[in-house]
Tab-separated table of C-alpha atoms in Angstrom:
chain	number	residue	atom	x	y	z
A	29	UNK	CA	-3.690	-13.606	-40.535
A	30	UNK	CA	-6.704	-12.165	-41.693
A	31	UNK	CA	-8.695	-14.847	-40.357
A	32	UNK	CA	-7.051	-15.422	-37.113
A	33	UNK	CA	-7.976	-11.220	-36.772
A	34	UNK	CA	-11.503	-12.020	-37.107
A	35	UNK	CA	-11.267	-15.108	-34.477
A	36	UNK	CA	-10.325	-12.603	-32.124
A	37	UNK	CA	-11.996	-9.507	-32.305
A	38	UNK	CA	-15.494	-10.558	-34.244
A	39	UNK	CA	-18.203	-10.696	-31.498
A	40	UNK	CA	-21.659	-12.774	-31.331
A	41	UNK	CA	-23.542	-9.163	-31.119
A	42	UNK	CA	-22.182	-6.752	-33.074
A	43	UNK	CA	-25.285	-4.363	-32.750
A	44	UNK	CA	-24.329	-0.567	-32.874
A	45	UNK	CA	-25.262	0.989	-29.540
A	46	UNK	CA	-23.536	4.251	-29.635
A	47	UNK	CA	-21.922	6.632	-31.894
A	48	UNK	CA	-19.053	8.239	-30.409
A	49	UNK	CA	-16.592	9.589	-32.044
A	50	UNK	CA	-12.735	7.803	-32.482
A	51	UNK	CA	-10.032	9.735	-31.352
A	52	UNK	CA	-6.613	8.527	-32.780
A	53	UNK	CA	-3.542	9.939	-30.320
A	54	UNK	CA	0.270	8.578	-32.204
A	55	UNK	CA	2.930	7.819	-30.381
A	56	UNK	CA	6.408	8.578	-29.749
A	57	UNK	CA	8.202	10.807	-33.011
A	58	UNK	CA	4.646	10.229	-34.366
A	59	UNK	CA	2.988	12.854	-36.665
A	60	UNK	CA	-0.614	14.378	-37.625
A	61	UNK	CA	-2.439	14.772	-40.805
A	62	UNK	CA	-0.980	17.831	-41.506
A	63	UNK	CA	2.537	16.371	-42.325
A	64	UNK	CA	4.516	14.068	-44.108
A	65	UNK	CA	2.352	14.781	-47.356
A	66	UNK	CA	0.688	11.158	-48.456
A	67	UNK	CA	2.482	9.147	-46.222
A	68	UNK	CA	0.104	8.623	-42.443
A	69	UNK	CA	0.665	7.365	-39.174
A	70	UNK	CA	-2.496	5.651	-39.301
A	71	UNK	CA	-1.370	3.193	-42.204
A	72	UNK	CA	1.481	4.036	-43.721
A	73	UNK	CA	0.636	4.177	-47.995
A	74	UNK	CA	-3.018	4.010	-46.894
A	75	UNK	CA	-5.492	6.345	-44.514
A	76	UNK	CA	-6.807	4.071	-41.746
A	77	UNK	CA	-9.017	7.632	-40.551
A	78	UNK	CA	-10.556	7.688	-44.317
A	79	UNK	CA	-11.112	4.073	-43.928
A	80	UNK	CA	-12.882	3.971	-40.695
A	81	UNK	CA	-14.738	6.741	-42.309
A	82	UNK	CA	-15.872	4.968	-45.186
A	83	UNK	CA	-17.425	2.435	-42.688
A	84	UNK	CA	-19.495	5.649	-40.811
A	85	UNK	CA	-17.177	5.921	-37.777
A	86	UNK	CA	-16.285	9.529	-37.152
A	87	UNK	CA	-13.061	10.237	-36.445
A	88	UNK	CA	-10.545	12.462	-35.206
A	89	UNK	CA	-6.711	12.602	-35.226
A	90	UNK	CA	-4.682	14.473	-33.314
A	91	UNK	CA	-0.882	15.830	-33.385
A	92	UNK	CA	0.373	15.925	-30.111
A	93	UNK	CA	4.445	16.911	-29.805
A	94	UNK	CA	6.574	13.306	-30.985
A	95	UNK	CA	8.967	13.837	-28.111
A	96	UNK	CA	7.429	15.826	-25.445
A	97	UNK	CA	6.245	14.078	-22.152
A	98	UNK	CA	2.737	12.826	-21.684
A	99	UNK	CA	1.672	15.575	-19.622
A	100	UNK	CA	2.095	17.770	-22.257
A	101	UNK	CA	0.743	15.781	-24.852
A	102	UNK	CA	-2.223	15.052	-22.996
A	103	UNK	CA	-2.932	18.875	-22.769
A	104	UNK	CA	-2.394	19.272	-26.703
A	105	UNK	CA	-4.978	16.255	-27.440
A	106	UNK	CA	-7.466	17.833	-25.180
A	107	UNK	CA	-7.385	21.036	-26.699
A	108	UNK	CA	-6.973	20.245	-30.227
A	109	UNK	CA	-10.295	18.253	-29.505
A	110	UNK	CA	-12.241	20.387	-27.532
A	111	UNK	CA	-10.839	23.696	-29.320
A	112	UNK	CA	-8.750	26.642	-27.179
A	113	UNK	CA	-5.801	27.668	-25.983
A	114	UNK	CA	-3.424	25.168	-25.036
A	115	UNK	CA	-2.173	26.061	-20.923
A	116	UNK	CA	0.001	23.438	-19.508
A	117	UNK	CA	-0.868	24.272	-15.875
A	118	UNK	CA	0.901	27.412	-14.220
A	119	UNK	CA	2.750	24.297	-11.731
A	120	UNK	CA	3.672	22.199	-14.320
A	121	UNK	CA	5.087	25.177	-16.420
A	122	UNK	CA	7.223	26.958	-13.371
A	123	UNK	CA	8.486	23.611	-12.460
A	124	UNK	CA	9.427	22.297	-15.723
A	125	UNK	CA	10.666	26.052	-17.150
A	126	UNK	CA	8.054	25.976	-20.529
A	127	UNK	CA	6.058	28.520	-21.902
A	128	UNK	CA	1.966	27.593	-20.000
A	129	UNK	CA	0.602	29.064	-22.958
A	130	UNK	CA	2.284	28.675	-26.277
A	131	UNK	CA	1.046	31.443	-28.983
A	132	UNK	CA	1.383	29.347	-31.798
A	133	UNK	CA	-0.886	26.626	-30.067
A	134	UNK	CA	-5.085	27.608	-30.024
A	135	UNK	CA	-7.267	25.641	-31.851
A	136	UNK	CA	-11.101	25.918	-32.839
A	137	UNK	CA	-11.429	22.380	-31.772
A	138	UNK	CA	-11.938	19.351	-34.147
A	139	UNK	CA	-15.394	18.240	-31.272
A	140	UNK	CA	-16.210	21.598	-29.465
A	141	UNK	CA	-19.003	19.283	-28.345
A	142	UNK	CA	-17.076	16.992	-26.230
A	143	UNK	CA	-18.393	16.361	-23.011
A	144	UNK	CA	-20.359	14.073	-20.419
A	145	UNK	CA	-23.196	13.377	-22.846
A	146	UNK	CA	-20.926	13.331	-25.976
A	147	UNK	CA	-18.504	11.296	-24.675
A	148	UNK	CA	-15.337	9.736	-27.085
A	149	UNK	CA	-13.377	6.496	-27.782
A	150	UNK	CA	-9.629	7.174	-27.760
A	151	UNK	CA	-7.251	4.748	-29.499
A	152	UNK	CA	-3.700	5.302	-28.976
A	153	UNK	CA	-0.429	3.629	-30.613
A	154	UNK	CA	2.808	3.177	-28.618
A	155	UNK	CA	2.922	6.098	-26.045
A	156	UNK	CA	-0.025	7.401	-27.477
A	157	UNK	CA	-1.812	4.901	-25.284
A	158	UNK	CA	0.273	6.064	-22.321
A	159	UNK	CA	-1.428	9.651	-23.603
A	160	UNK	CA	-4.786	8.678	-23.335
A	161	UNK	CA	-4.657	7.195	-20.019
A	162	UNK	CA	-2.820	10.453	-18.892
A	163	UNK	CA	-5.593	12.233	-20.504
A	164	UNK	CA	-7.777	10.617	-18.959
A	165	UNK	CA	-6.902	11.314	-15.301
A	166	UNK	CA	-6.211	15.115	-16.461
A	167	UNK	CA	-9.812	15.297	-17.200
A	168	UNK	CA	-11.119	13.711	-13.788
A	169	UNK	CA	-8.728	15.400	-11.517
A	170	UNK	CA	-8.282	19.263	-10.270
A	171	UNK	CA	-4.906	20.652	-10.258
A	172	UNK	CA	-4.657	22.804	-7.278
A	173	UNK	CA	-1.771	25.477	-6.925
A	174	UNK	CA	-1.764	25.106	-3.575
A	175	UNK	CA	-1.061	22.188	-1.074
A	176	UNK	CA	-4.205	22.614	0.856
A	177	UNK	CA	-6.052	22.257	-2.461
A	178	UNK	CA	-8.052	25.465	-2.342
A	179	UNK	CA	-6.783	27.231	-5.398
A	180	UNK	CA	-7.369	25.376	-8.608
A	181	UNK	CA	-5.361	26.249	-11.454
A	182	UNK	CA	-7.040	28.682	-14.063
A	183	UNK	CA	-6.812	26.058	-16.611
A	184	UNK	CA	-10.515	24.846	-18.237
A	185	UNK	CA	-9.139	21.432	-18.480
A	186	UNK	CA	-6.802	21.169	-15.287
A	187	UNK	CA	-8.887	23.438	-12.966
A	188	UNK	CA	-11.925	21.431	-13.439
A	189	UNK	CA	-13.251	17.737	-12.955
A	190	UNK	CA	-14.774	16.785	-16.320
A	191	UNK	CA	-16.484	13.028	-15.384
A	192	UNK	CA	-17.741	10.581	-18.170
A	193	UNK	CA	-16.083	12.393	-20.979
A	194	UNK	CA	-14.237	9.264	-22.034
A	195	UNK	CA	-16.019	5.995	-22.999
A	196	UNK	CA	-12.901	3.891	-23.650
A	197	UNK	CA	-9.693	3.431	-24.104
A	198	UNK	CA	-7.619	1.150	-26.612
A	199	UNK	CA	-3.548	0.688	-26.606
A	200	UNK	CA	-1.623	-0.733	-29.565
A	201	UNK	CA	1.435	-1.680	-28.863
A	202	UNK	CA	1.674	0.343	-25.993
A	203	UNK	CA	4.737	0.559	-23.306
A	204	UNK	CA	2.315	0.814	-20.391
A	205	UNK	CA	4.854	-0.638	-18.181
A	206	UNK	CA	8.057	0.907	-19.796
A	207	UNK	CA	10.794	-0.776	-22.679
A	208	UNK	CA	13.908	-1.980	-21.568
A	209	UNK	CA	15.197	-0.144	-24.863
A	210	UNK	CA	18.104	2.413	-24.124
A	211	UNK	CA	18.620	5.194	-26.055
A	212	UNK	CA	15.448	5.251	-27.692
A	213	UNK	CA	16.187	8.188	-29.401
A	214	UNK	CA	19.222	7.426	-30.505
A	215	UNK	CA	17.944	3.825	-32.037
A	216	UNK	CA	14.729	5.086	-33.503
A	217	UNK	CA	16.434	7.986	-35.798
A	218	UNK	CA	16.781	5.542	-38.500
A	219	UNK	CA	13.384	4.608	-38.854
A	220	UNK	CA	12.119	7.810	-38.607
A	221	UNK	CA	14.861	8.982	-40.929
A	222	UNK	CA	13.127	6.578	-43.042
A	223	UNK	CA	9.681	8.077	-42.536
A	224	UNK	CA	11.116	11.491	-43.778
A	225	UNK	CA	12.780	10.236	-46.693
A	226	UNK	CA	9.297	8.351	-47.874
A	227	UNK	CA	7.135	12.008	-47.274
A	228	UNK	CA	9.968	13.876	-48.999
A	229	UNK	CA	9.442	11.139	-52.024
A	230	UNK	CA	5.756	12.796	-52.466
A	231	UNK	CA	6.534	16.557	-51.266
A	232	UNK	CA	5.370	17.264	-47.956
A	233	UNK	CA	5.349	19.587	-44.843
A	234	UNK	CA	8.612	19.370	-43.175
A	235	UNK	CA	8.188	16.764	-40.145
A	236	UNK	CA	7.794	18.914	-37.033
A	237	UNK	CA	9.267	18.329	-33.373
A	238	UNK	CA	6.405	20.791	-32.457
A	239	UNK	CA	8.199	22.461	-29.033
A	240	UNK	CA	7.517	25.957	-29.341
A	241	UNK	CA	6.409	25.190	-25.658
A	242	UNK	CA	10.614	24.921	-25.167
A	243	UNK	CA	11.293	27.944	-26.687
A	244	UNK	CA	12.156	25.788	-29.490
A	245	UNK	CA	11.441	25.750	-33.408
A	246	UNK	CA	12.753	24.708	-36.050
A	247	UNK	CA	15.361	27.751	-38.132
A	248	UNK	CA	14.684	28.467	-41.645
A	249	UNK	CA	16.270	26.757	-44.485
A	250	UNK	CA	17.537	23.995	-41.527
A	251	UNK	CA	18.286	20.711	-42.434
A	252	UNK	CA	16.817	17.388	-41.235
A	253	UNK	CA	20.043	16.361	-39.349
A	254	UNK	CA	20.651	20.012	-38.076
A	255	UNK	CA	17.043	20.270	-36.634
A	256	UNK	CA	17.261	16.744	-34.942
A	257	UNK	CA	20.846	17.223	-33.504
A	258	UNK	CA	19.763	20.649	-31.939
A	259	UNK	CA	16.615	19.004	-30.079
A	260	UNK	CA	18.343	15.878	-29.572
A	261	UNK	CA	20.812	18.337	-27.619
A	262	UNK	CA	18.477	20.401	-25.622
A	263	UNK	CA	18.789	20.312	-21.767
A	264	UNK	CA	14.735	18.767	-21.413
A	265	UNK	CA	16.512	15.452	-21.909
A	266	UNK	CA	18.181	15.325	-19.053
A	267	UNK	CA	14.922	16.269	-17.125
A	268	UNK	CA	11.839	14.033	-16.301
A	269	UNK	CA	9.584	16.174	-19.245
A	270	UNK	CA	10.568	14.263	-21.526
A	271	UNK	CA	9.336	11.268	-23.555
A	272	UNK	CA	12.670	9.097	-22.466
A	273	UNK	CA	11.736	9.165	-18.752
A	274	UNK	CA	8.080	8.613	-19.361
A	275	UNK	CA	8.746	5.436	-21.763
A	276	UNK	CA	11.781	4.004	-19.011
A	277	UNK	CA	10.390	1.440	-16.709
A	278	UNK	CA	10.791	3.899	-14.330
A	279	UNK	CA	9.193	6.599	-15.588
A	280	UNK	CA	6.725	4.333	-16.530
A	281	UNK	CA	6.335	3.074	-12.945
A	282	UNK	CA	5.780	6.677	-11.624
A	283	UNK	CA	2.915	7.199	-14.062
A	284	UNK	CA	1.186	3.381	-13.784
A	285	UNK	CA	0.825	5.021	-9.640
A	286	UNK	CA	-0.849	7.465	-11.098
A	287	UNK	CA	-2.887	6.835	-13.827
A	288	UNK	CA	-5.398	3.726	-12.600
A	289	UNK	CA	-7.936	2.081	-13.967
A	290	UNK	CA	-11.281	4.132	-13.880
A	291	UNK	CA	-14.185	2.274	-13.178
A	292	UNK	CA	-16.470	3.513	-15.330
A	293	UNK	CA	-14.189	3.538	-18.335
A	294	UNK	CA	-13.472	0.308	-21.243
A	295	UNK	CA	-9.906	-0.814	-21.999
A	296	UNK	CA	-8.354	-3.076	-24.380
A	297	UNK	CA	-5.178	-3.421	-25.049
A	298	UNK	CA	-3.060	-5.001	-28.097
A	299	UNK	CA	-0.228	-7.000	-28.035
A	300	UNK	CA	2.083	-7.538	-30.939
A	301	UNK	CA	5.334	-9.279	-31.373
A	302	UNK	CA	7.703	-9.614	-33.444
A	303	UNK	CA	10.490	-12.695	-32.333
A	304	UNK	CA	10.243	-16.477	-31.340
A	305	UNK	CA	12.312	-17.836	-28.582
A	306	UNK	CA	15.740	-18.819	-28.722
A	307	UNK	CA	15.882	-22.278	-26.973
A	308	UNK	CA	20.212	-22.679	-27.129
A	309	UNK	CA	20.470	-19.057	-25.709
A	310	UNK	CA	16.891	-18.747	-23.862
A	311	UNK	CA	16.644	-15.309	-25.559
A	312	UNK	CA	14.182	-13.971	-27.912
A	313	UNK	CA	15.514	-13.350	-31.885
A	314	UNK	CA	14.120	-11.774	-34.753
A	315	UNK	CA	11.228	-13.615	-36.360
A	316	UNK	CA	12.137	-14.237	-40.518
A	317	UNK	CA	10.758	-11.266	-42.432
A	318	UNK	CA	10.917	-8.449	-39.931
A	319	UNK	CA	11.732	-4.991	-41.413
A	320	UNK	CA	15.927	-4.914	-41.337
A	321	UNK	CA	15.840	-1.778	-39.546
A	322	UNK	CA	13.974	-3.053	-36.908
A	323	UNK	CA	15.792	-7.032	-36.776
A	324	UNK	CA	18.998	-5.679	-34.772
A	325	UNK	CA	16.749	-3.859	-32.223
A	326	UNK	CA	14.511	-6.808	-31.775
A	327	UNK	CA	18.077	-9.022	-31.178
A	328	UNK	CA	18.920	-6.406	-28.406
A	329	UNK	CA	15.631	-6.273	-26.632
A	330	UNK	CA	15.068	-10.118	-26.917
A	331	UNK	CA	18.262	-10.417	-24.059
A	332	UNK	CA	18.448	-6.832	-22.723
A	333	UNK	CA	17.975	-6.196	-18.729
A	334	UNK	CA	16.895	-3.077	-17.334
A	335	UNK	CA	16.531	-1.659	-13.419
A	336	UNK	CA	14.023	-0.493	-11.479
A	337	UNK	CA	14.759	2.030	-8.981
A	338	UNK	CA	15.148	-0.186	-6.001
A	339	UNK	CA	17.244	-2.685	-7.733
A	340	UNK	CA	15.157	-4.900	-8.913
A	341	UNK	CA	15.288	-6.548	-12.497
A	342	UNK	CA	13.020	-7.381	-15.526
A	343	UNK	CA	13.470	-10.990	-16.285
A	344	UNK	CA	13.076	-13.161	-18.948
A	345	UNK	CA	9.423	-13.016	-19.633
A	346	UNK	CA	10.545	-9.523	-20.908
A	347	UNK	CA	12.319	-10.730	-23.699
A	348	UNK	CA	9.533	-10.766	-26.004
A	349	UNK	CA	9.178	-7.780	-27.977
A	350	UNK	CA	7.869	-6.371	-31.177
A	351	UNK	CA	11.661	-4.405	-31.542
A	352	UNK	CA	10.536	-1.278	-29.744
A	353	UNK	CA	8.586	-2.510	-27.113
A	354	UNK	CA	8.561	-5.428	-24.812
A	355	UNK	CA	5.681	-7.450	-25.534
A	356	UNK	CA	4.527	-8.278	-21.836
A	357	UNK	CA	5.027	-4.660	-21.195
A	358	UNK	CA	1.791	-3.993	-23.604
A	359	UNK	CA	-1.092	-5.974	-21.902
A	360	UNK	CA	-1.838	-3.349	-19.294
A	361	UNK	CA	-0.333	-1.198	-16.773
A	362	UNK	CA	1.161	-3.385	-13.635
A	363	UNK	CA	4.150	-2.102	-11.974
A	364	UNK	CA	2.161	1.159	-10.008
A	365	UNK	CA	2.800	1.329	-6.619
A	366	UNK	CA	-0.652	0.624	-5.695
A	367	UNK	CA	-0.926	-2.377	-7.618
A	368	UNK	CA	-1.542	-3.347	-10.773
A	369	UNK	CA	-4.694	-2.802	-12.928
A	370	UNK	CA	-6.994	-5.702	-13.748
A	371	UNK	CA	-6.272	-7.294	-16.886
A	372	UNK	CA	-7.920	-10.019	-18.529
A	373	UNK	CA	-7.850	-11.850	-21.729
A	374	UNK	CA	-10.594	-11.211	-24.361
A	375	UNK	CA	-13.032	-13.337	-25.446
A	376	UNK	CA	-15.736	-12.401	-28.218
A	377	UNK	CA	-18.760	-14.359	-26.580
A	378	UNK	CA	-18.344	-12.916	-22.913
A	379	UNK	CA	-19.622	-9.652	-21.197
A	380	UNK	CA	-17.531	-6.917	-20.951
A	381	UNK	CA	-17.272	-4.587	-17.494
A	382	UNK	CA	-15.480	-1.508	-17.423
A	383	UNK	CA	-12.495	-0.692	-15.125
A	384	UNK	CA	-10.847	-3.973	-16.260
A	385	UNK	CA	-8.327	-4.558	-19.124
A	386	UNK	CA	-9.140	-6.489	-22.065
A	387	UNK	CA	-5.416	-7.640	-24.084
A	388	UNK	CA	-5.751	-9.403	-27.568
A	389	UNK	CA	-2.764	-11.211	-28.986
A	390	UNK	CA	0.031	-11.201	-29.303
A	391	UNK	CA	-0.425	-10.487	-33.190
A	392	UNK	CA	2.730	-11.730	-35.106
A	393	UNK	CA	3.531	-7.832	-36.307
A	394	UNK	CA	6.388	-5.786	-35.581
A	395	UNK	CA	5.537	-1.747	-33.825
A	396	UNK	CA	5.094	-0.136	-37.213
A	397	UNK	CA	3.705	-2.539	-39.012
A	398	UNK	CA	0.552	-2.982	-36.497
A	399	UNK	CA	-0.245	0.761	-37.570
A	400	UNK	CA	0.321	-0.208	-41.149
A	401	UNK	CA	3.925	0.639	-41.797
A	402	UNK	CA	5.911	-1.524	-44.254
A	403	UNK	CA	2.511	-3.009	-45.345
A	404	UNK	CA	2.575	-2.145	-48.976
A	405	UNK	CA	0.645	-5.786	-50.728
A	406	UNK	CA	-2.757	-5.673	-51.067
A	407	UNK	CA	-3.288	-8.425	-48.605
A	408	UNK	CA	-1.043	-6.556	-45.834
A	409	UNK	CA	-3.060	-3.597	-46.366
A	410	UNK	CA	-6.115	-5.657	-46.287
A	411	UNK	CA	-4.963	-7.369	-43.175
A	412	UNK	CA	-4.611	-3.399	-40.903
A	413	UNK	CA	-7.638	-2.569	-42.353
A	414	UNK	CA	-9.792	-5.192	-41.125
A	415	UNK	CA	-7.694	-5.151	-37.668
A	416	UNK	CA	-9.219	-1.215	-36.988
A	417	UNK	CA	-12.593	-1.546	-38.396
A	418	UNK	CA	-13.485	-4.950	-36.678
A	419	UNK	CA	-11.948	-3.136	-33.590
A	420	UNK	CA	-14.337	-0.081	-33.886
A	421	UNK	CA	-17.295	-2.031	-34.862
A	422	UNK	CA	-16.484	-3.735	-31.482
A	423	UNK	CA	-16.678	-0.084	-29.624
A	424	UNK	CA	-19.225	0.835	-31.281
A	425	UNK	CA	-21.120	-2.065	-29.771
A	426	UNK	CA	-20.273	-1.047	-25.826
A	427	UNK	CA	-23.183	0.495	-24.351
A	428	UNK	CA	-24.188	3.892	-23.477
């Protein structure tokens, strides 16, 4: 696998041309640095942010809230990064009923310098790459408060155009058109359940919805099942702030309208799967090997069907899927209602242009194990490691 890593990603010129920093966003029930003791995100028993470090990348990684919608997470990246306090937009906060400006959320900022001429690379996992590409239009694009578009929201980051402060983009594994997976809450508790139990193994900070923005925190003394069950049961889930709606083909139809490509900006995408086609049944299975909490999730989404708004159906070439997400889903964004963004295969030898899509794979990895999850040999760790750091020598190589 190793090998067949390198095939794809090693390019003829692998010159360094800029030096701008990484910026890792997780995904959905993700966590940051800060919690889950030893145990990471980025690489599971090992530290893919030390690693990248060790090869002189600097890099930063954020905790954005595991469950909140990408609006809101966006807004937490940007100021964790950039350093202040964290306002959600006076509209988005009076329509949606959360506290604009949480108390518990200001932060120095990890790059105060961020800006036009110290521009970032932003690699997100699952949703996280959803994030970034909401980020992304949050920075180019006033709020207003009023129709006419003449008062701006006080924000610094939604009451102001901030151009050229992103140099690219890269999604792992990302549901940029949705996952026909229902429930996802529901059917991701055990893995994350799983997470917990590994960071309690090693003595941790207590894994941390992070919705003070809800009115919501976590009681003292509560219990892992108690804490889940009362945000699991909070009335944001039956509203359209919410991860669910954002990671539904709908939802995720609503934001590909919104978020296109920008012109000036790199993308590449990852693709990952993680089951072979059925040819009795014509539906996708669980390859040999897969993690058994993920193997009956993988079954469902290798046959399931899910609706678009107007009736319409995924089909078969949906059945693919790395057991959270649908592995056609994570080659770009192309179900907006303005059409789809450009997406292209990539090849080591050829130029790159911005505004376009660049997908690589699909790798034969399931949705955690891409970040590094469940890859506890030496040669599995070996195998993430040289999937990031070929990836960033590759941005560092894009042009200023």
């Amino acid at each position: 696998m190793i090998k067949r890593i390198l095939l794809c990603l090693t390019m003829t010129v692998v010159f360094a041309q800029n030096n701008y920093p990484i910026v890792l966003i997780h995904g959905y029930i993700g966590w940051g640095p800060e919690e889950m003791g030893d145990y990471h995100y980025w690489g599971g028993t090992q530290d893919l942010q030390e690693e990248l470090e060790k090869e002189g990348h600097i890099v930063f990684n954020v905790s954005v809230g595991p469950v909140s919608s990408n609006w809101e997470r966006s807004v937490e990246a940007f100021y964790q990064i950039k350093g202040g306090q964290v306002d959600y937009g006076k509209t988005h906060a009076e329509r949606w009923g959360v506290i604009q400006k949480p108390y518990g959320k200001k932060y120095a900022g990890l790059y105060p310098e961020w800006d036009a001429d110290h521009p970032v690379h932003i690699i997100g996992h699952s949703m996280g790459g959803q994030t970034a590409r909401m980020l992304l239009h949050q920075l180019k694009t006033v709020a207003y408060l009023d129709s006419s578009e003449t008062f701006p929201d006080s924000s610094y980051l939604l009451g102001n155009s901030h151009l050229d402060w992103v140099s690219s983009i890269t999604t792992i594994a990302t549901p940029h058109n949705g996952t026909t997976l229902s429930n996802i809450v529901t059917r991701t508790l055990p893995f994350l359940q799983n997470f917990i139990g590994l960071a309690a193994a090693v003595g941790t900070k207590f894994y941390d919805f992070d919705l003070e923005h809800w009115g919501f925190e976590r009681q003292i003394d509560e219990n892992w099942m108690s804490y889940y069950e009362r945000m699991r049961n909070h009335p944001a889930w039956e509203t359209k702030n919410i991860s669910a709606w954002d990671l539904s083909i709908n939802g995720a139809q609503e934001l590909n309208t919104l978020l296109q490509a920008d012109p000036n900006v790199y993308y590449f995408s990852y693709t990952v799967s993680a089951t072979h086609l059925d040819s009795a049944s014509g539906h996708h299975v669980p390859r040999d090997g897969i993690n058994l909490i993920l193997k009956s999730k993988a079954r469902t989404l290798g046959k399931e069907v899910a609706y678009w708004s107007d009736g319409s159906t995924t089909d078969s070439t949906w059945f693919e899927n790395d057991a959270v997400v649908n592995t056609i889903s994570q080659r770009g964004p192309t179900t907006g209602l303005n059409g789809a963004d450009p997406i292209a295969e990539y090849r080591p030898n050829e130029p790159l242009i911005t505004g376009q899509w660049y997908t690589t794979g699909p790798l034969d990895m399931d949705h955690w194990y891409v970040i590094g999850h469940t890859a506890n040999k030496k040669e599995e760790k070996a195998e993430i490691r040289t999937l990031y750091i070929e990836h960033a020598k590759l941005l560092k190589s894009l042009p200023k």
